[in-house]
PDB file of C-alpha atoms and ligand atoms in Angstrom:
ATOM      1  CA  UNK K 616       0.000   0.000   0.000  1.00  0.00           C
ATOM      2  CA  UNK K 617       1.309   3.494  -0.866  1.00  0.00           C
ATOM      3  CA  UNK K 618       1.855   6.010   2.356  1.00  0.00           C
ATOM      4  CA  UNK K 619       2.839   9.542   1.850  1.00  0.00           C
ATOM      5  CA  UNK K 620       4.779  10.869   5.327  1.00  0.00           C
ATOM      6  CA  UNK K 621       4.740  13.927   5.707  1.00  0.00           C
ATOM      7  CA  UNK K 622       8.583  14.863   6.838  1.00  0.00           C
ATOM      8  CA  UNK K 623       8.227  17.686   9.997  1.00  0.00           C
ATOM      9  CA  UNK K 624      11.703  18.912   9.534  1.00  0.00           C
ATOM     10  CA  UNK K 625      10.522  21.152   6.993  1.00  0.00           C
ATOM     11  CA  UNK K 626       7.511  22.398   9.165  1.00  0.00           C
ATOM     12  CA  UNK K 627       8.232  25.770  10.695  1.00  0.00           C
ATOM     13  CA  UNK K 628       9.483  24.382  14.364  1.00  0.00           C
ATOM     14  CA  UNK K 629       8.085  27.830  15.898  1.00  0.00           C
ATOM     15  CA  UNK K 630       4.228  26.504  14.852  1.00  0.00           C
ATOM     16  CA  UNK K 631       4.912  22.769  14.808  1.00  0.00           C
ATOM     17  CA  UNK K 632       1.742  21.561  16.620  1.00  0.00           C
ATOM     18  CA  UNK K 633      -0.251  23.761  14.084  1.00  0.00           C
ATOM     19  CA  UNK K 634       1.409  22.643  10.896  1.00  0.00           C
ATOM     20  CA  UNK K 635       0.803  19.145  11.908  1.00  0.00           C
ATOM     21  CA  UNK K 636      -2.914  19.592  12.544  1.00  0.00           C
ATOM     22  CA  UNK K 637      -2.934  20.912   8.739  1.00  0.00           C
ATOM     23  CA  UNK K 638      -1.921  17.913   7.025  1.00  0.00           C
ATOM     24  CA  UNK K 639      -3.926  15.705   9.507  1.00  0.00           C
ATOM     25  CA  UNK K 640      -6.861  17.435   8.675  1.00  0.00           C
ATOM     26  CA  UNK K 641      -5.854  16.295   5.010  1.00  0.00           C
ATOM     27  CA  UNK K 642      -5.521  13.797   5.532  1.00  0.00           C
ATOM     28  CA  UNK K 643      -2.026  12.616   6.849  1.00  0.00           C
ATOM     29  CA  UNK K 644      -1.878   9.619   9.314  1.00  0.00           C
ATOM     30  CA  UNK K 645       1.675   9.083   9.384  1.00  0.00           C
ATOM     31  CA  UNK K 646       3.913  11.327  10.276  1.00  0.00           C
ATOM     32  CA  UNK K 647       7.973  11.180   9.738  1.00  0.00           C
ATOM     33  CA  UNK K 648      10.222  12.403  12.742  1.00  0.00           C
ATOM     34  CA  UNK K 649      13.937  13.303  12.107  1.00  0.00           C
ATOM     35  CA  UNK K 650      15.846  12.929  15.057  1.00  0.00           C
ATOM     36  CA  UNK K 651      19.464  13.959  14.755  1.00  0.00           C
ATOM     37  CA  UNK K 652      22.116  13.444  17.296  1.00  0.00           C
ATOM     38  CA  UNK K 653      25.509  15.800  15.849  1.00  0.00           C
ATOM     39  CA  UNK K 654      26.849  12.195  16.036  1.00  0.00           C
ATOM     40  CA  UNK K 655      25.841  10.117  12.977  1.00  0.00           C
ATOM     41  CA  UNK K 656      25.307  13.043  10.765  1.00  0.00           C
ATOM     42  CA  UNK K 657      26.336  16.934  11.352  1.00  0.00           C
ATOM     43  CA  UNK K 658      22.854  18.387  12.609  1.00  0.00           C
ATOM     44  CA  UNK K 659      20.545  18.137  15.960  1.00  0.00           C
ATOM     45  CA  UNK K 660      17.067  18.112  15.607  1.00  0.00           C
ATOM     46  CA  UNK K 661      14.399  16.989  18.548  1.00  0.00           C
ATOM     47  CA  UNK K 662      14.571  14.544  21.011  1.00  0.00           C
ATOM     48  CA  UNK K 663      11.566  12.148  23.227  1.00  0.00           C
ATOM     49  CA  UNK K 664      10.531  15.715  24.943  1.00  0.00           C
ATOM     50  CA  UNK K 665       9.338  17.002  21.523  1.00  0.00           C
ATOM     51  CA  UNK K 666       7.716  13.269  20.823  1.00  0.00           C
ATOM     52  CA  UNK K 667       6.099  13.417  24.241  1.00  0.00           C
ATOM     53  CA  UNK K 668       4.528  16.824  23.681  1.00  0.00           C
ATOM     54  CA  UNK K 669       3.564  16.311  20.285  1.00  0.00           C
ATOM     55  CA  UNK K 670       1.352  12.616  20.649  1.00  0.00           C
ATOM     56  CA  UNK K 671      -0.436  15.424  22.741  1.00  0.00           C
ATOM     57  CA  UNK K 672      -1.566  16.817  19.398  1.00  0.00           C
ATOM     58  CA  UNK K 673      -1.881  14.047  17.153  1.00  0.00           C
ATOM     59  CA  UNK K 674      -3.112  10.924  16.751  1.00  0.00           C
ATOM     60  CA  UNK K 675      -1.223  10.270  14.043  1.00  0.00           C
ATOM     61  CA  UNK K 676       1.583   7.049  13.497  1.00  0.00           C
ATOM     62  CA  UNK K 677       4.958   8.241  14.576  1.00  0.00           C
ATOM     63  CA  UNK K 678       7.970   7.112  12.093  1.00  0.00           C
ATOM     64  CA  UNK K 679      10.656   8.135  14.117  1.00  0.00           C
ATOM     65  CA  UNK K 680      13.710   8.092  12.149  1.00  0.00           C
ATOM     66  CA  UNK K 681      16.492   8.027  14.663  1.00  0.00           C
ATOM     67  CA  UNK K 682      19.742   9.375  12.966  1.00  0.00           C
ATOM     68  CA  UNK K 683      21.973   8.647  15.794  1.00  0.00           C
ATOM     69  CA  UNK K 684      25.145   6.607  16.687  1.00  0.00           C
ATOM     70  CA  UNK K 685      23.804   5.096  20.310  1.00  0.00           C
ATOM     71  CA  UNK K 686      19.625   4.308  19.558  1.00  0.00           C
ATOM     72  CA  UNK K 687      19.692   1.789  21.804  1.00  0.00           C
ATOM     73  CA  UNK K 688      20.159   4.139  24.796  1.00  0.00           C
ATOM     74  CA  UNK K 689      17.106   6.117  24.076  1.00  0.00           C
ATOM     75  CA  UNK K 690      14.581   3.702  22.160  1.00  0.00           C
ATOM     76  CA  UNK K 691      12.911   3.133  25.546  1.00  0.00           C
ATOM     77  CA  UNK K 692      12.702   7.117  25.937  1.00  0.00           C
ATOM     78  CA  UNK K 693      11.041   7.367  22.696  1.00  0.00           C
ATOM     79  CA  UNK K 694       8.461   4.174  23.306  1.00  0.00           C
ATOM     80  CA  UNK K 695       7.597   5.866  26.376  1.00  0.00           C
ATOM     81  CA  UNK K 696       7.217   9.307  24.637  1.00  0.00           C
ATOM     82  CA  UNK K 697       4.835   7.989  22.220  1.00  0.00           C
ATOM     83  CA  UNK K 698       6.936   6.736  18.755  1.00  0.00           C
ATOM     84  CA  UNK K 699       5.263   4.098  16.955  1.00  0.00           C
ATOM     85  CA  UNK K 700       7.857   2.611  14.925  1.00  0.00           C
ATOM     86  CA  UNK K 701      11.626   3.749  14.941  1.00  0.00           C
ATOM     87  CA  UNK K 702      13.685   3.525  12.328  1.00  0.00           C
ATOM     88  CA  UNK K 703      17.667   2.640  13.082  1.00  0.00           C
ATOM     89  CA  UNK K 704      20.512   3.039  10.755  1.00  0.00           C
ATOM     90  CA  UNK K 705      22.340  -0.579   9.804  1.00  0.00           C
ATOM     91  CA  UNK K 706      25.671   1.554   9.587  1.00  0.00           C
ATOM     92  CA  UNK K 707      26.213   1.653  13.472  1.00  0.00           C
ATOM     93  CA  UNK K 708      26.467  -1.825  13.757  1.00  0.00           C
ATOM     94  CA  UNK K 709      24.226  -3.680  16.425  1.00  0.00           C
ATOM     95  CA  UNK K 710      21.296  -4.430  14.402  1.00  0.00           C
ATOM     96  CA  UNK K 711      20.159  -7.567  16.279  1.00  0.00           C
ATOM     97  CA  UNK K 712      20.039  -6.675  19.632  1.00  0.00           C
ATOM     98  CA  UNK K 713      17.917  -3.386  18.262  1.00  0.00           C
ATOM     99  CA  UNK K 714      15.631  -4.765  16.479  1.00  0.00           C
ATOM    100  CA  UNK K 715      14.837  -7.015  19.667  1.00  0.00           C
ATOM    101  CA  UNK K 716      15.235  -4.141  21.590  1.00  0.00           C
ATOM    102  CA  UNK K 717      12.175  -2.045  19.156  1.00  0.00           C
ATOM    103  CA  UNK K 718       9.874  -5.431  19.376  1.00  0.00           C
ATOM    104  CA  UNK K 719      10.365  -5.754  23.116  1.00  0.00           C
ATOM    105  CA  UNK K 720       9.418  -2.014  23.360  1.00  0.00           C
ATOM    106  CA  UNK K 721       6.437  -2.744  21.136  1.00  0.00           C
ATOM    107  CA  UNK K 722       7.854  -0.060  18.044  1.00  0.00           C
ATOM    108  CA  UNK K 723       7.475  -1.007  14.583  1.00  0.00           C
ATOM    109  CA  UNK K 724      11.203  -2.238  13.670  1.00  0.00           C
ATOM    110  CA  UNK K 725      12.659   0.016  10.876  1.00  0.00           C
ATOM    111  CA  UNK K 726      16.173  -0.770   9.129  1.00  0.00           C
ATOM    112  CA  UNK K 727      17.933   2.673   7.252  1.00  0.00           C
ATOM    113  CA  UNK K 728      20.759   2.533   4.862  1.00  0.00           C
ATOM    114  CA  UNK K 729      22.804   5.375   3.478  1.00  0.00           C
ATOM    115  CA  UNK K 730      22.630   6.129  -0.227  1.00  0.00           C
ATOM    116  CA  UNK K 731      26.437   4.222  -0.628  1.00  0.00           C
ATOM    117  CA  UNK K 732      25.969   1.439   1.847  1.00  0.00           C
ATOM    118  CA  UNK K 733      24.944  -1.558  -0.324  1.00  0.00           C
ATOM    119  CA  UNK K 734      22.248  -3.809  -0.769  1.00  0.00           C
ATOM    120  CA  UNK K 735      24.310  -6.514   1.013  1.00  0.00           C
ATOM    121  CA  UNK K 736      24.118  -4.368   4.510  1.00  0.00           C
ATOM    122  CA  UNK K 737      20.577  -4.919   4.514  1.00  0.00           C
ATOM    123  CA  UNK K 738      19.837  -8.495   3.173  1.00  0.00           C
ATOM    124  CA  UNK K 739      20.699 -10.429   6.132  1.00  0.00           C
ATOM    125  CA  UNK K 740      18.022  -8.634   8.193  1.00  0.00           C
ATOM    126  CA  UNK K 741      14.737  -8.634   5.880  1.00  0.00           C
ATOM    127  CA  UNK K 742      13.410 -11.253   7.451  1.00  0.00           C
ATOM    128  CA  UNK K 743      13.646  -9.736  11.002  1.00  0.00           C
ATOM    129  CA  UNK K 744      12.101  -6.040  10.544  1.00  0.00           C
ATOM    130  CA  UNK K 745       8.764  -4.315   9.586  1.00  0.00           C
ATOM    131  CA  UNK K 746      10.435  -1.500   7.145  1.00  0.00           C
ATOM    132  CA  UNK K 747      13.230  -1.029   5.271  1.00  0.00           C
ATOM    133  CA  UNK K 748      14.359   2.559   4.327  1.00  0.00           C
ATOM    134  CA  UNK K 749      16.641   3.439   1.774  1.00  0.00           C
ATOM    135  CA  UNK K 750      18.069   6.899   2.299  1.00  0.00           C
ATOM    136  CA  UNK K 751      17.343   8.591  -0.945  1.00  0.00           C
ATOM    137  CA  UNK K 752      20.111  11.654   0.377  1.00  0.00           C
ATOM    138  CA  UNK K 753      22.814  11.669   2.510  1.00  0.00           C
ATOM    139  CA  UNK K 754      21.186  12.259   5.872  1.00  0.00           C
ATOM    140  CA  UNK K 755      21.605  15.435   8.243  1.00  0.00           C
ATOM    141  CA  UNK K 756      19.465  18.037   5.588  1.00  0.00           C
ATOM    142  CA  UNK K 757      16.296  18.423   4.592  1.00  0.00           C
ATOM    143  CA  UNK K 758      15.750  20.305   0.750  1.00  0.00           C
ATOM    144  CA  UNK K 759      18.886  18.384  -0.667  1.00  0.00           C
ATOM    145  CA  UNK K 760      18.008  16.389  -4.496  1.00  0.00           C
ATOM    146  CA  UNK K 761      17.213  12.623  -5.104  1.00  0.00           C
ATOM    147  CA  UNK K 762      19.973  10.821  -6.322  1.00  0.00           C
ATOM    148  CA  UNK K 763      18.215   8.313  -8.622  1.00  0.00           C
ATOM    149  CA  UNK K 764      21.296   6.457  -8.285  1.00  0.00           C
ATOM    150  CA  UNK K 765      19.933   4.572  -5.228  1.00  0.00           C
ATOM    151  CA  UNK K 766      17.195   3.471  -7.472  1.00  0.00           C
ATOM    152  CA  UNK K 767      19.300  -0.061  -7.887  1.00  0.00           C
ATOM    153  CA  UNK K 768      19.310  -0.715  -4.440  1.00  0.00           C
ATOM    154  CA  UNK K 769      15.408   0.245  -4.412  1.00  0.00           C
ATOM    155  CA  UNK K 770      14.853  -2.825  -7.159  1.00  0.00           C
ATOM    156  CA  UNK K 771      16.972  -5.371  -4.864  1.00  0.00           C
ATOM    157  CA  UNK K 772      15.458  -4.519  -1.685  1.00  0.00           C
ATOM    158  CA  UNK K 773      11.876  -5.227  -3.555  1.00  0.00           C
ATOM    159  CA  UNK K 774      13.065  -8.388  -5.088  1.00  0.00           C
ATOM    160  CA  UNK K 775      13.841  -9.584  -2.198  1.00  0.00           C
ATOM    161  CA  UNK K 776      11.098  -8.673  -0.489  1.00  0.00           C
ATOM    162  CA  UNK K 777       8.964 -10.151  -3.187  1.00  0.00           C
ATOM    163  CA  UNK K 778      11.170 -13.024  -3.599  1.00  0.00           C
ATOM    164  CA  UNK K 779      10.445 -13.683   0.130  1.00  0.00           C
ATOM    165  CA  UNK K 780       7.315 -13.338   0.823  1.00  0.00           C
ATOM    166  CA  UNK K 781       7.943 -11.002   2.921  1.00  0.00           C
ATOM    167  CA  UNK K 782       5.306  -8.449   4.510  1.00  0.00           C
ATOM    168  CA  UNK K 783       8.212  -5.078   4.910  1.00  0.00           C
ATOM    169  CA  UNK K 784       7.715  -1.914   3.602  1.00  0.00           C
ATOM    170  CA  UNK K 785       9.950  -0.291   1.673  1.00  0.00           C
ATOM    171  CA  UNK K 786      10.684   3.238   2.378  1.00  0.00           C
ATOM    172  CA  UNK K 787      11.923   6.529   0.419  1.00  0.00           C
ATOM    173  CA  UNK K 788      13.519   9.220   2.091  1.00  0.00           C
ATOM    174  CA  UNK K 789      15.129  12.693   0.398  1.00  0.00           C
ATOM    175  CA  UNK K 790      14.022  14.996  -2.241  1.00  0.00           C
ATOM    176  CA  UNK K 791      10.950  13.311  -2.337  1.00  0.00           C
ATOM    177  CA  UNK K 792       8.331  15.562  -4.587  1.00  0.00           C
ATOM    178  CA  UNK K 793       5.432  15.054  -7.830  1.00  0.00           C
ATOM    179  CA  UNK K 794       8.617  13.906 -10.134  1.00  0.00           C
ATOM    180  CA  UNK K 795      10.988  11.683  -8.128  1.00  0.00           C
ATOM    181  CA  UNK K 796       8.040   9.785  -6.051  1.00  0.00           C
ATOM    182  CA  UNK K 797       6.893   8.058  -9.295  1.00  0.00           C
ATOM    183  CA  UNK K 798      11.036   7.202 -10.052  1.00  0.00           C
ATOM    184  CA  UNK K 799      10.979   5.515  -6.721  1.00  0.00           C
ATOM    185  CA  UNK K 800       7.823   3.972  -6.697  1.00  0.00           C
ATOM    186  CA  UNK K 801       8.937   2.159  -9.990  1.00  0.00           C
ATOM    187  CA  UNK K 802      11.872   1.057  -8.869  1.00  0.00           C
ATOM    188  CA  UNK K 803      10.025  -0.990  -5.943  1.00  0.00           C
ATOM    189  CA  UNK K 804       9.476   1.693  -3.148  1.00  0.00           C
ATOM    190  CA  UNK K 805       5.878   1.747  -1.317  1.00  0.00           C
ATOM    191  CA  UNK K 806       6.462   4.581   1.376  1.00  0.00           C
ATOM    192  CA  UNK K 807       7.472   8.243   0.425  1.00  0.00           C
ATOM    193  CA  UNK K 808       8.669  10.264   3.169  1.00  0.00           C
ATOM    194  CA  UNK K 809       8.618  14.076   1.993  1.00  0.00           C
ATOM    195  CA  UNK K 810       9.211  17.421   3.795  1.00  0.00           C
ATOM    196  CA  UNK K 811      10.313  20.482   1.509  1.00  0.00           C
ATOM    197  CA  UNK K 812       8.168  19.227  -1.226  1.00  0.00           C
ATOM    198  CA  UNK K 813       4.763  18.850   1.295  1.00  0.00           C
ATOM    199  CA  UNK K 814       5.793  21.935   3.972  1.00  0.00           C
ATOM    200  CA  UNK K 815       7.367  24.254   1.433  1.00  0.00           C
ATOM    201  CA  UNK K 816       4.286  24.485  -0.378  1.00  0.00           C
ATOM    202  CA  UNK K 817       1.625  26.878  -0.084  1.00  0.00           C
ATOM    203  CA  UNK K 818      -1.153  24.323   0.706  1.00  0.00           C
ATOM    204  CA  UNK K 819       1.302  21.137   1.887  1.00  0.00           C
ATOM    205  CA  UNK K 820      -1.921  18.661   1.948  1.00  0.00           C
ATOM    206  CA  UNK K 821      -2.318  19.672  -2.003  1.00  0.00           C
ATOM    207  CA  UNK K 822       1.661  18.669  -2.280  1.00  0.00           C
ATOM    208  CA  UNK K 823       0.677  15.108  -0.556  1.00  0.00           C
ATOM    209  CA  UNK K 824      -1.390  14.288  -2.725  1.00  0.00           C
ATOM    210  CA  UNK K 825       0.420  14.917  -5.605  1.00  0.00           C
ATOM    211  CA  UNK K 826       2.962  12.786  -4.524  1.00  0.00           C
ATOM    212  CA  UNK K 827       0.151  10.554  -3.895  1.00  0.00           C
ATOM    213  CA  UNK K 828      -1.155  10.154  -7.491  1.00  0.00           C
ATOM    214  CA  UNK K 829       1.989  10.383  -9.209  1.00  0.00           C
ATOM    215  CA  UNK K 830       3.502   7.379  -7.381  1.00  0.00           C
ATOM    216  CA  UNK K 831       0.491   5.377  -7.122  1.00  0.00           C
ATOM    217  CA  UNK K 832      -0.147   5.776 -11.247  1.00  0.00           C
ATOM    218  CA  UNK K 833       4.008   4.719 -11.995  1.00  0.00           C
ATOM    219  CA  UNK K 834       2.650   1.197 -10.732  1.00  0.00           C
ATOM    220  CA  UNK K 835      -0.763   0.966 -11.658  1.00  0.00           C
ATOM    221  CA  UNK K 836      -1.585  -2.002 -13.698  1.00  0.00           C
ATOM    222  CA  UNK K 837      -5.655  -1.428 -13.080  1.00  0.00           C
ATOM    223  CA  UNK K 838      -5.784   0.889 -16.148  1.00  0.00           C
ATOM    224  CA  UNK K 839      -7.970   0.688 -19.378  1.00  0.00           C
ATOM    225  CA  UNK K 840      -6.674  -2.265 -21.452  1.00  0.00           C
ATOM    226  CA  UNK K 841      -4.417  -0.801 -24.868  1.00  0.00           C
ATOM    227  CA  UNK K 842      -6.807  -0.008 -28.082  1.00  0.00           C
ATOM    228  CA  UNK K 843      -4.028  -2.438 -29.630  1.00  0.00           C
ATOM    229  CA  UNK K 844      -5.913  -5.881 -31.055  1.00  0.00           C
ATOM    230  CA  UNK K 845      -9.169  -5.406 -29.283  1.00  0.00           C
ATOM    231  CA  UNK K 846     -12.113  -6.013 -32.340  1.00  0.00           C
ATOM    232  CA  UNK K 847     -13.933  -3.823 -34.070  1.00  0.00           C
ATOM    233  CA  UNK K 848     -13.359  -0.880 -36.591  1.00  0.00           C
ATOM    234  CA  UNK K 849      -9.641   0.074 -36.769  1.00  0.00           C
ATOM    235  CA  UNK K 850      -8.572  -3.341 -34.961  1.00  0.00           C
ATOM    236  CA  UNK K 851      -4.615  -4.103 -36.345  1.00  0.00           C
ATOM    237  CA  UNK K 852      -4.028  -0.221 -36.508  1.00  0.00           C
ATOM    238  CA  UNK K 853      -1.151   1.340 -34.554  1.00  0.00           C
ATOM    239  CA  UNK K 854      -2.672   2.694 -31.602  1.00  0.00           C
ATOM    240  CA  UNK K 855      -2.384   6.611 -31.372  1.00  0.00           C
TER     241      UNK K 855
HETATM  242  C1  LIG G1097      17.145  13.934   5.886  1.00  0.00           C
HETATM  243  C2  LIG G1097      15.889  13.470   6.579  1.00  0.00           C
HETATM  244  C3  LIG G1097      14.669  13.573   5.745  1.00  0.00           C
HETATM  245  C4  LIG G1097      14.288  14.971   5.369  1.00  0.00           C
HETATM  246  C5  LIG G1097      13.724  14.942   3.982  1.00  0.00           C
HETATM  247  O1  LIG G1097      18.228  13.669   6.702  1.00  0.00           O
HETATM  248  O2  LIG G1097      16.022  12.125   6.975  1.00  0.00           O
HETATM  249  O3  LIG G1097      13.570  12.947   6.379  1.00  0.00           O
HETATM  250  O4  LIG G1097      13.317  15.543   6.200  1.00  0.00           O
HETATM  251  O5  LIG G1097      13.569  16.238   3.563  1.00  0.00           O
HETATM  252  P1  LIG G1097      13.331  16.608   2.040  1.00  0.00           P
HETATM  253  O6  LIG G1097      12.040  15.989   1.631  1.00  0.00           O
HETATM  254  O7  LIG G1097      13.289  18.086   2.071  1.00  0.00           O
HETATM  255  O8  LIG G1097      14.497  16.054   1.266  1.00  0.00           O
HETATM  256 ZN1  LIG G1098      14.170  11.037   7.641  1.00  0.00          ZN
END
């Protein structure tokens, strides 16, 4: 099923609860969460305290994607704060005990890989998590471009998946807009996180659902069939 997350780094921090409240009432029930620790990647963003006072405000599913070196100290902070699923990068190592940790903890186990760490990093634990997100930019900035390049990765991941059985998401996260969502969603990608693209625009619930349509039409097979070979007049012309 396609989700569109609306990414609240973009939101303007100063109105947060607010800007949230707009693209729930459009709609949104997911929302993304970029938490930065000035460890893993050059930036600090929000912490459980935020999380806490924001599942004041919403109702909405917390993806908390937690760019940080040492998750594991605070997963419990953010369970308690009100997360729903956290997201953990396979880069720092430790994936087994954390995904244990996130299913203890009752979060929805997510698995995150850089745009250059391959496919291989990630194989040997599709089997054990809910959602698998391929980083789409180099993490630490919101409003950077999509590098298509990851786009391979995108296909294995979704073979795989496919190939398994398996019932994980597959997620998409940087420069996310109308044009790159459908890229994505070809390539095997089912959950679009976007925040310049939905919070940068005028009327951000109008920018979800763009994203929306465009990705769910790359993949949709449900169409009318082609005028190509069907009787009647003009059967065995080139369609137009
Ligand atoms: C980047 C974050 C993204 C970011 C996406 O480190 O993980 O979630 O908010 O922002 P845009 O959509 O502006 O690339
Ligand atoms: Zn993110």
């Amino acid at each position: 099923m396609t989700e569109i997350l609306p990414s609240i780094l973009a939101a303007v921090f100063a109105r947060l609860g607010e800007q949230i409240a707009q693209v729930e009432r459009g709609g949104a029930t997911m929302l993304h969460l970029d938490v930065m620790d000035g460890h893993f990647v050059p930036n600090l963003t929000i912490g459980p305290p935020v999380v806490t006072s924001l599942r004041r405000h919403s109702g909405a599913f917390f993806d908390c994607h937690l760019m940080m070196t040492n998750p594991g100290q605070y997963l419990e902070a953010f369970a308690r704060a009100g997360a729903d699923g956290c997201t953990v990068h396979v880069e720092i190592g430790g994936t087994d005990e954390l995904v244990d940790q996130m299913r203890r903890l009752g979060l929805r186990p997510g698995l995150a890989a850089n745009p250059d760490t391959p496919f291989g990093a990630l194989e040997p634990h599709l089997d054990r998590v809910d959602l698998v997100l391929c980083m789409t930019v180099f993490p630490g900035f919101g409003g950077q471009s999509f590098m298509a390049e990851v786009m391979d990765k995108v296909a294995q991941v979704r073979a795989a998946i496919d190939d398994r059985g398996l019932a994980v998401d597959l997620e998409v996260d940087g420069g996310i807009d109308p044009v790159t969502a459908p890229v994505a969603a070809r390539a095997g990608a089912n959950v679009f996180v976007a925040g310049s693209a939905i919070f940068g625009h005028e009327r951000p619930w109008e920018a979800t659902e763009a994203i929306a349509r465009t990705a769910r039409a790359a993949t949709d097979r449900t169409g009318p069939e082609p005028a190509v070979g069907r009787p009647g007049p003009g059967a065995g012309r080139p369609a137009r």
